[in-house]
Amino acid sequence: MSAVIFHLIDDTDPQAYWFYAAELCAAAAACERMTYVVCANHDHAERFDEYLWGYKADAFVPHTADPEDVEHAPLFLGVDPAAGGFAYVINLSGAPIERATEREQLDEVIDHHPANRDAARARWRDYQAAGAKPQHRQITHVEMDAP
């Protein structure tokens, strides 16, 4: 059975969501787990790609958004929630991930906005209906390193 984890970020700082998502990606990269990071669209993927390059002055998160380089980095940034071939998925898109129960782990990162929370509740129910047993982690404050 796959792990489906909803990370509910209550912190209203505009950078909290991005920083938390980057830290989740850094942890996946450190474990050298091939992980698919699903973004909402190409602009979102490009902005997160740029964010990963500089969110910490003393850290590098190896990643790529180029399908031809997917074998050379533990994180692949893309926009297709239906993409197969990835056991680990970090969902930043707000869309449901297809075949969630076939993944080893699916991390859903949800910001504090009510509309996004409502959409997350619908995904939670969808994953439950598919046989997953979602868990949640309440993140009241994201401790961000000083720039």
CSV table of N, CA and C in Angstrom, one decimal:
chain,number,residue,atom,x,y,z
A,1,MET,N,0.8,-1.2,0.0
A,1,MET,CA,0.0,0.0,0.0
A,1,MET,C,0.9,1.2,0.0
A,2,SER,N,0.5,2.2,-0.8
A,2,SER,CA,1.3,3.4,-0.9
A,2,SER,C,1.0,4.4,0.3
A,3,ALA,N,2.0,5.2,0.5
A,3,ALA,CA,1.8,6.3,1.5
A,3,ALA,C,1.3,7.5,0.8
A,4,VAL,N,0.2,8.1,1.2
A,4,VAL,CA,-0.3,9.4,0.7
A,4,VAL,C,-0.3,10.3,1.8
A,5,ILE,N,0.6,11.4,1.7
A,5,ILE,CA,0.7,12.3,2.8
A,5,ILE,C,0.4,13.7,2.4
A,6,PHE,N,-0.6,14.3,3.1
A,6,PHE,CA,-1.0,15.7,2.8
A,6,PHE,C,-0.2,16.6,3.8
A,7,HIS,N,0.6,17.5,3.3
A,7,HIS,CA,1.3,18.4,4.1
A,7,HIS,C,0.5,19.7,4.1
A,8,LEU,N,-0.1,20.1,5.2
A,8,LEU,CA,-1.0,21.2,5.2
A,8,LEU,C,-0.3,22.4,5.9
A,9,ILE,N,0.1,23.3,5.1
A,9,ILE,CA,0.9,24.5,5.5
A,9,ILE,C,0.0,25.6,6.0
A,10,ASP,N,0.0,25.9,7.3
A,10,ASP,CA,-0.8,27.0,7.8
A,10,ASP,C,-0.1,28.3,7.8
A,11,ASP,N,1.2,28.3,7.7
A,11,ASP,CA,2.0,29.5,7.6
A,11,ASP,C,1.6,30.4,6.5
A,12,THR,N,1.3,31.6,6.7
A,12,THR,CA,0.8,32.5,5.7
A,12,THR,C,1.9,33.3,5.0
A,13,ASP,N,3.1,33.1,5.4
A,13,ASP,CA,4.2,33.8,4.7
A,13,ASP,C,4.2,33.3,3.2
A,14,PRO,N,4.2,34.2,2.3
A,14,PRO,CA,4.2,33.8,0.9
A,14,PRO,C,5.3,32.9,0.5
A,15,GLN,N,6.4,32.9,1.2
A,15,GLN,CA,7.5,32.0,0.8
A,15,GLN,C,7.4,30.6,1.5
A,16,ALA,N,6.6,30.5,2.5
A,16,ALA,CA,6.5,29.3,3.3
A,16,ALA,C,6.2,28.0,2.4
A,17,TYR,N,5.2,28.1,1.6
A,17,TYR,CA,4.9,27.0,0.7
A,17,TYR,C,6.1,26.6,-0.2
A,18,TRP,N,6.7,27.6,-0.8
A,18,TRP,CA,7.8,27.3,-1.7
A,18,TRP,C,9.0,26.7,-0.9
A,19,PHE,N,9.3,27.3,0.2
A,19,PHE,CA,10.4,26.8,1.0
A,19,PHE,C,10.2,25.3,1.5
A,20,TYR,N,9.0,25.1,2.0
A,20,TYR,CA,8.6,23.7,2.5
A,20,TYR,C,8.7,22.7,1.3
A,21,ALA,N,8.2,23.1,0.2
A,21,ALA,CA,8.2,22.2,-1.0
A,21,ALA,C,9.7,21.9,-1.4
A,22,ALA,N,10.5,23.0,-1.3
A,22,ALA,CA,11.9,22.8,-1.7
A,22,ALA,C,12.6,21.9,-0.7
A,23,GLU,N,12.3,22.0,0.6
A,23,GLU,CA,12.9,21.2,1.6
A,23,GLU,C,12.5,19.7,1.4
A,24,LEU,N,11.2,19.5,1.0
A,24,LEU,CA,10.7,18.1,0.7
A,24,LEU,C,11.5,17.5,-0.4
A,25,CYS,N,11.7,18.4,-1.4
A,25,CYS,CA,12.5,17.9,-2.6
A,25,CYS,C,14.0,17.7,-2.2
A,26,ALA,N,14.6,18.5,-1.4
A,26,ALA,CA,15.9,18.3,-0.9
A,26,ALA,C,16.1,17.0,-0.2
A,27,ALA,N,15.1,16.7,0.6
A,27,ALA,CA,15.1,15.4,1.4
A,27,ALA,C,15.0,14.2,0.4
A,28,ALA,N,14.2,14.3,-0.6
A,28,ALA,CA,14.1,13.2,-1.6
A,28,ALA,C,15.4,13.1,-2.3
A,29,ALA,N,16.0,14.2,-2.7
A,29,ALA,CA,17.2,14.1,-3.5
A,29,ALA,C,18.4,13.5,-2.6
A,30,ALA,N,18.4,13.9,-1.3
A,30,ALA,CA,19.4,13.4,-0.4
A,30,ALA,C,19.3,11.9,-0.3
A,31,CYS,N,18.1,11.3,-0.4
A,31,CYS,CA,17.9,9.9,-0.3
A,31,CYS,C,18.1,9.2,-1.7
A,32,GLU,N,18.4,10.0,-2.7
A,32,GLU,CA,18.6,9.6,-4.0
A,32,GLU,C,17.5,8.8,-4.6
A,33,ARG,N,16.2,9.2,-4.2
A,33,ARG,CA,15.0,8.6,-4.7
A,33,ARG,C,14.6,9.3,-5.9
A,34,MET,N,14.4,8.6,-7.0
A,34,MET,CA,13.9,9.3,-8.2
A,34,MET,C,12.5,9.7,-8.0
A,35,THR,N,12.3,11.0,-8.0
A,35,THR,CA,11.0,11.6,-7.6
A,35,THR,C,10.5,12.6,-8.7
A,36,TYR,N,9.2,12.4,-8.9
A,36,TYR,CA,8.6,13.3,-9.9
A,36,TYR,C,7.9,14.4,-9.1
A,37,VAL,N,8.2,15.7,-9.5
A,37,VAL,CA,7.6,16.8,-8.8
A,37,VAL,C,6.6,17.4,-9.9
A,38,VAL,N,5.3,17.3,-9.5
A,38,VAL,CA,4.3,17.7,-10.5
A,38,VAL,C,3.9,19.1,-10.2
A,39,CYS,N,4.1,20.0,-11.2
A,39,CYS,CA,3.7,21.4,-11.1
A,39,CYS,C,2.5,21.7,-11.9
A,40,ALA,N,1.8,22.8,-11.6
A,40,ALA,CA,0.5,23.1,-12.3
A,40,ALA,C,0.6,23.3,-13.8
A,41,ASN,N,1.7,24.0,-14.2
A,41,ASN,CA,1.9,24.3,-15.6
A,41,ASN,C,3.3,24.6,-15.9
A,42,HIS,N,3.7,24.9,-17.1
A,42,HIS,CA,5.1,25.1,-17.4
A,42,HIS,C,5.7,26.3,-16.7
A,43,ASP,N,4.9,27.4,-16.6
A,43,ASP,CA,5.3,28.6,-15.9
A,43,ASP,C,5.6,28.2,-14.4
A,44,HIS,N,4.8,27.5,-13.8
A,44,HIS,CA,4.9,27.0,-12.4
A,44,HIS,C,6.2,26.2,-12.3
A,45,ALA,N,6.4,25.3,-13.2
A,45,ALA,CA,7.6,24.4,-13.2
A,45,ALA,C,8.9,25.3,-13.4
A,46,GLU,N,8.9,26.3,-14.3
A,46,GLU,CA,10.0,27.2,-14.5
A,46,GLU,C,10.3,28.0,-13.2
A,47,ARG,N,9.3,28.5,-12.6
A,47,ARG,CA,9.5,29.3,-11.3
A,47,ARG,C,10.0,28.4,-10.2
A,48,PHE,N,9.5,27.2,-10.1
A,48,PHE,CA,10.0,26.3,-9.0
A,48,PHE,C,11.4,25.9,-9.3
A,49,ASP,N,11.7,25.6,-10.6
A,49,ASP,CA,13.1,25.3,-11.0
A,49,ASP,C,14.0,26.4,-10.6
A,50,GLU,N,13.7,27.7,-10.9
A,50,GLU,CA,14.5,28.8,-10.4
A,50,GLU,C,14.6,28.9,-8.9
A,51,TYR,N,13.5,28.6,-8.2
A,51,TYR,CA,13.5,28.7,-6.8
A,51,TYR,C,14.5,27.7,-6.2
A,52,LEU,N,14.5,26.4,-6.7
A,52,LEU,CA,15.3,25.4,-6.2
A,52,LEU,C,16.8,25.7,-6.4
A,53,TRP,N,17.2,26.5,-7.4
A,53,TRP,CA,18.6,26.9,-7.6
A,53,TRP,C,19.1,27.8,-6.5
A,54,GLY,N,18.2,28.6,-5.9
A,54,GLY,CA,18.8,29.6,-5.0
A,54,GLY,C,18.0,29.7,-3.7
A,55,TYR,N,17.2,28.8,-3.3
A,55,TYR,CA,16.4,29.0,-2.1
A,55,TYR,C,17.3,29.0,-0.8
A,56,LYS,N,18.4,28.3,-0.9
A,56,LYS,CA,19.4,28.3,0.2
A,56,LYS,C,20.8,28.6,-0.4
A,57,ALA,N,21.5,29.5,0.2
A,57,ALA,CA,22.8,29.8,-0.3
A,57,ALA,C,23.8,28.7,-0.2
A,58,ASP,N,23.6,27.8,0.8
A,58,ASP,CA,24.6,26.7,1.1
A,58,ASP,C,24.1,25.3,0.6
A,59,ALA,N,23.1,25.3,-0.2
A,59,ALA,CA,22.5,24.0,-0.6
A,59,ALA,C,22.3,23.9,-2.1
A,60,PHE,N,22.4,22.7,-2.6
A,60,PHE,CA,22.1,22.5,-4.0
A,60,PHE,C,21.2,21.3,-4.1
A,61,VAL,N,20.1,21.5,-4.7
A,61,VAL,CA,19.1,20.4,-4.9
A,61,VAL,C,19.1,19.9,-6.4
A,62,PRO,N,19.8,18.8,-6.6
A,62,PRO,CA,19.9,18.3,-8.0
A,62,PRO,C,18.5,18.0,-8.6
A,63,HIS,N,18.2,18.6,-9.7
A,63,HIS,CA,16.9,18.4,-10.4
A,63,HIS,C,17.0,18.8,-11.9
A,64,THR,N,16.0,18.4,-12.6
A,64,THR,CA,15.9,18.7,-14.0
A,64,THR,C,14.5,18.9,-14.4
A,65,ALA,N,14.3,19.7,-15.4
A,65,ALA,CA,12.9,19.8,-16.1
A,65,ALA,C,13.0,19.3,-17.5
A,66,ASP,N,14.2,18.8,-17.9
A,66,ASP,CA,14.4,18.3,-19.2
A,66,ASP,C,14.3,16.8,-19.3
A,67,PRO,N,13.3,16.3,-20.0
A,67,PRO,CA,13.1,14.8,-20.0
A,67,PRO,C,14.3,14.0,-20.5
A,68,GLU,N,15.2,14.6,-21.3
A,68,GLU,CA,16.4,13.9,-21.7
A,68,GLU,C,17.4,13.8,-20.6
A,69,ASP,N,17.3,14.6,-19.5
A,69,ASP,CA,18.2,14.5,-18.4
A,69,ASP,C,17.7,13.8,-17.2
A,70,VAL,N,16.5,13.2,-17.3
A,70,VAL,CA,15.9,12.6,-16.2
A,70,VAL,C,16.7,11.5,-15.5
A,71,GLU,N,17.6,10.9,-16.2
A,71,GLU,CA,18.5,9.8,-15.6
A,71,GLU,C,19.6,10.4,-14.8
A,72,HIS,N,19.8,11.7,-14.9
A,72,HIS,CA,21.0,12.3,-14.3
A,72,HIS,C,20.7,13.2,-13.1
A,73,ALA,N,19.5,13.2,-12.6
A,73,ALA,CA,19.1,14.0,-11.5
A,73,ALA,C,18.0,13.2,-10.7
A,74,PRO,N,18.0,13.2,-9.4
A,74,PRO,CA,17.0,12.5,-8.6
A,74,PRO,C,15.6,13.1,-8.7
A,75,LEU,N,15.5,14.4,-9.1
A,75,LEU,CA,14.2,15.0,-9.2
A,75,LEU,C,13.9,15.5,-10.6
A,76,PHE,N,12.7,15.2,-11.0
A,76,PHE,CA,12.2,15.6,-12.3
A,76,PHE,C,11.0,16.5,-12.1
A,77,LEU,N,11.1,17.7,-12.6
A,77,LEU,CA,10.0,18.7,-12.6
A,77,LEU,C,9.2,18.5,-13.9
A,78,GLY,N,7.9,18.3,-13.7
A,78,GLY,CA,7.0,18.1,-14.9
A,78,GLY,C,5.6,18.7,-14.6
A,79,VAL,N,4.7,18.5,-15.6
A,79,VAL,CA,3.4,19.0,-15.4
A,79,VAL,C,2.3,18.0,-15.7
A,80,ASP,N,2.6,16.7,-15.8
A,80,ASP,CA,1.6,15.7,-16.1
A,80,ASP,C,1.3,14.8,-14.9
A,81,PRO,N,0.1,15.0,-14.3
A,81,PRO,CA,-0.3,14.2,-13.1
A,81,PRO,C,-0.5,12.8,-13.5
A,82,ALA,N,-0.5,12.4,-14.7
A,82,ALA,CA,-0.7,11.0,-15.1
A,82,ALA,C,0.6,10.3,-15.4
A,83,ALA,N,1.7,11.0,-15.4
A,83,ALA,CA,3.0,10.4,-15.7
A,83,ALA,C,3.3,9.2,-14.9
A,84,GLY,N,3.7,8.1,-15.6
A,84,GLY,CA,4.1,6.9,-14.9
A,84,GLY,C,5.6,6.8,-14.8
A,85,GLY,N,6.0,5.7,-14.2
A,85,GLY,CA,7.4,5.4,-14.1
A,85,GLY,C,8.1,6.0,-12.8
A,86,PHE,N,7.3,6.6,-12.0
A,86,PHE,CA,7.9,7.2,-10.8
A,86,PHE,C,7.2,6.7,-9.5
A,87,ALA,N,8.0,6.1,-8.7
A,87,ALA,CA,7.4,5.5,-7.4
A,87,ALA,C,7.1,6.6,-6.4
A,88,TYR,N,7.9,7.7,-6.5
A,88,TYR,CA,7.8,8.8,-5.6
A,88,TYR,C,7.3,10.0,-6.3
A,89,VAL,N,6.3,10.7,-5.7
A,89,VAL,CA,5.7,11.9,-6.4
A,89,VAL,C,5.5,12.9,-5.3
A,90,ILE,N,5.9,14.2,-5.7
A,90,ILE,CA,5.6,15.3,-4.8
A,90,ILE,C,4.6,16.2,-5.7
A,91,ASN,N,3.4,16.4,-5.2
A,91,ASN,CA,2.4,17.1,-6.0
A,91,ASN,C,2.3,18.5,-5.6
A,92,LEU,N,2.6,19.4,-6.4
A,92,LEU,CA,2.5,20.9,-6.2
A,92,LEU,C,1.4,21.4,-7.1
A,93,SER,N,0.8,20.6,-7.9
A,93,SER,CA,-0.1,21.1,-9.0
A,93,SER,C,-1.5,21.4,-8.6
A,94,GLY,N,-2.0,20.8,-7.5
A,94,GLY,CA,-3.4,20.9,-7.1
A,94,GLY,C,-4.3,20.0,-7.8
A,95,ALA,N,-3.8,19.2,-8.8
A,95,ALA,CA,-4.6,18.2,-9.5
A,95,ALA,C,-4.4,16.8,-8.9
A,96,PRO,N,-5.4,16.0,-9.0
A,96,PRO,CA,-5.2,14.6,-8.5
A,96,PRO,C,-4.1,13.9,-9.3
A,97,ILE,N,-3.4,13.1,-8.6
A,97,ILE,CA,-2.3,12.2,-9.2
A,97,ILE,C,-3.0,10.9,-9.6
A,98,GLU,N,-2.9,10.5,-10.8
A,98,GLU,CA,-3.4,9.3,-11.3
A,98,GLU,C,-2.6,8.1,-10.8
A,99,ARG,N,-3.3,7.0,-10.5
A,99,ARG,CA,-2.7,5.8,-10.0
A,99,ARG,C,-1.9,6.0,-8.7
A,100,ALA,N,-2.5,6.8,-7.8
A,100,ALA,CA,-1.8,7.1,-6.6
A,100,ALA,C,-1.5,5.9,-5.8
A,101,THR,N,-2.3,4.9,-5.8
A,101,THR,CA,-2.1,3.7,-5.0
A,101,THR,C,-1.0,2.8,-5.6
A,102,GLU,N,-0.6,3.1,-6.8
A,102,GLU,CA,0.5,2.4,-7.4
A,102,GLU,C,1.9,3.0,-7.1
A,103,ARG,N,1.9,4.1,-6.4
A,103,ARG,CA,3.1,4.8,-6.1
A,103,ARG,C,3.6,4.3,-4.7
A,104,GLU,N,4.9,4.4,-4.4
A,104,GLU,CA,5.3,4.1,-3.1
A,104,GLU,C,5.0,5.2,-2.1
A,105,GLN,N,5.1,6.4,-2.6
A,105,GLN,CA,4.8,7.6,-1.7
A,105,GLN,C,4.3,8.8,-2.6
A,106,LEU,N,3.3,9.4,-2.2
A,106,LEU,CA,2.8,10.6,-2.8
A,106,LEU,C,2.7,11.7,-1.7
A,107,ASP,N,3.4,12.7,-1.9
A,107,ASP,CA,3.3,13.9,-1.0
A,107,ASP,C,2.5,15.0,-1.7
A,108,GLU,N,1.5,15.4,-1.0
A,108,GLU,CA,0.6,16.5,-1.5
A,108,GLU,C,1.0,17.7,-0.6
A,109,VAL,N,1.4,18.8,-1.2
A,109,VAL,CA,1.8,20.0,-0.5
A,109,VAL,C,0.7,21.1,-0.7
A,110,ILE,N,0.1,21.5,0.4
A,110,ILE,CA,-1.1,22.3,0.3
A,110,ILE,C,-0.9,23.6,1.1
A,111,ASP,N,-1.1,24.8,0.5
A,111,ASP,CA,-0.9,26.0,1.2
A,111,ASP,C,-2.1,26.4,2.0
A,112,HIS,N,-2.1,27.6,2.6
A,112,HIS,CA,-3.2,27.9,3.6
A,112,HIS,C,-4.5,28.5,2.9
A,113,HIS,N,-4.5,28.7,1.6
A,113,HIS,CA,-5.7,29.3,1.0
A,113,HIS,C,-6.9,28.3,1.0
A,114,PRO,N,-8.0,28.8,1.4
A,114,PRO,CA,-9.2,28.0,1.6
A,114,PRO,C,-9.6,27.2,0.3
A,115,ALA,N,-9.5,27.8,-0.9
A,115,ALA,CA,-9.9,27.1,-2.1
A,115,ALA,C,-8.9,25.9,-2.3
A,116,ASN,N,-7.7,26.1,-2.0
A,116,ASN,CA,-6.7,25.0,-2.2
A,116,ASN,C,-7.0,23.9,-1.2
A,117,ARG,N,-7.4,24.3,0.0
A,117,ARG,CA,-7.7,23.3,1.1
A,117,ARG,C,-9.0,22.5,0.6
A,118,ASP,N,-9.9,23.2,0.1
A,118,ASP,CA,-11.1,22.5,-0.4
A,118,ASP,C,-10.8,21.5,-1.5
A,119,ALA,N,-9.9,21.9,-2.5
A,119,ALA,CA,-9.5,21.0,-3.5
A,119,ALA,C,-8.7,19.8,-3.0
A,120,ALA,N,-8.0,20.1,-1.9
A,120,ALA,CA,-7.2,19.0,-1.3
A,120,ALA,C,-8.1,18.0,-0.6
A,121,ARG,N,-9.2,18.5,0.0
A,121,ARG,CA,-10.2,17.5,0.6
A,121,ARG,C,-10.8,16.6,-0.5
A,122,ALA,N,-11.1,17.2,-1.6
A,122,ALA,CA,-11.6,16.4,-2.7
A,122,ALA,C,-10.6,15.3,-3.1
A,123,ARG,N,-9.3,15.7,-3.3
A,123,ARG,CA,-8.3,14.7,-3.6
A,123,ARG,C,-8.2,13.6,-2.5
A,124,TRP,N,-8.3,14.0,-1.3
A,124,TRP,CA,-8.2,13.1,-0.2
A,124,TRP,C,-9.3,12.0,-0.3
A,125,ARG,N,-10.5,12.5,-0.6
A,125,ARG,CA,-11.6,11.5,-0.8
A,125,ARG,C,-11.4,10.6,-2.0
A,126,ASP,N,-10.9,11.2,-3.1
A,126,ASP,CA,-10.6,10.4,-4.3
A,126,ASP,C,-9.5,9.4,-4.0
A,127,TYR,N,-8.5,9.7,-3.3
A,127,TYR,CA,-7.5,8.7,-2.9
A,127,TYR,C,-8.0,7.6,-2.0
A,128,GLN,N,-8.9,8.0,-1.1
A,128,GLN,CA,-9.5,7.0,-0.2
A,128,GLN,C,-10.4,6.1,-1.0
A,129,ALA,N,-11.1,6.6,-2.0
A,129,ALA,CA,-12.0,5.8,-2.8
A,129,ALA,C,-11.2,4.8,-3.6
A,130,ALA,N,-9.9,5.2,-4.0
A,130,ALA,CA,-9.1,4.3,-4.7
A,130,ALA,C,-8.3,3.3,-3.9
A,131,GLY,N,-8.6,3.4,-2.5
A,131,GLY,CA,-8.0,2.4,-1.6
A,131,GLY,C,-6.8,2.9,-0.8
A,132,ALA,N,-6.4,4.1,-1.0
A,132,ALA,CA,-5.3,4.7,-0.1
A,132,ALA,C,-5.8,5.1,1.2
A,133,LYS,N,-4.9,5.2,2.2
A,133,LYS,CA,-5.2,5.7,3.5
A,133,LYS,C,-4.4,6.9,3.8
A,134,PRO,N,-4.9,8.0,3.3
A,134,PRO,CA,-4.1,9.3,3.4
A,134,PRO,C,-3.8,9.7,4.8
A,135,GLN,N,-2.7,10.3,5.0
A,135,GLN,CA,-2.3,10.9,6.3
A,135,GLN,C,-2.1,12.4,6.1
A,136,HIS,N,-2.2,13.1,7.2
A,136,HIS,CA,-1.9,14.5,7.1
A,136,HIS,C,-0.9,15.0,8.1
A,137,ARG,N,-0.1,16.0,7.7
A,137,ARG,CA,0.9,16.6,8.6
A,137,ARG,C,0.5,18.1,8.6
A,138,GLN,N,0.2,18.6,9.8
A,138,GLN,CA,-0.1,20.0,10.0
A,138,GLN,C,1.2,20.7,10.2
A,139,ILE,N,1.5,21.7,9.3
A,139,ILE,CA,2.7,22.5,9.4
A,139,ILE,C,2.2,23.9,9.8
A,140,THR,N,2.3,24.2,11.1
A,140,THR,CA,1.9,25.5,11.6
A,140,THR,C,2.8,26.7,11.2
A,141,HIS,N,4.1,26.4,11.2
A,141,HIS,CA,5.1,27.4,10.9
A,141,HIS,C,6.3,26.7,10.1
A,142,VAL,N,6.7,27.4,9.1
A,142,VAL,CA,7.8,26.9,8.3
A,142,VAL,C,9.0,27.7,8.7
A,143,GLU,N,10.0,27.1,9.3
A,143,GLU,CA,11.3,27.7,9.7
A,143,GLU,C,12.1,27.9,8.5
A,144,MET,N,12.3,29.1,8.0
A,144,MET,CA,13.1,29.4,6.8
A,144,MET,C,14.4,30.0,7.2
A,145,ASP,N,15.4,29.6,6.5
A,145,ASP,CA,16.8,30.1,6.8
A,145,ASP,C,16.8,31.6,6.4
A,146,ALA,N,17.5,32.4,7.1
A,146,ALA,CA,17.6,33.8,6.7
A,146,ALA,C,18.4,33.9,5.4
A,147,PRO,N,18.0,34.8,4.5
A,147,PRO,CA,18.7,34.9,3.2
A,147,PRO,C,20.1,35.4,3.3
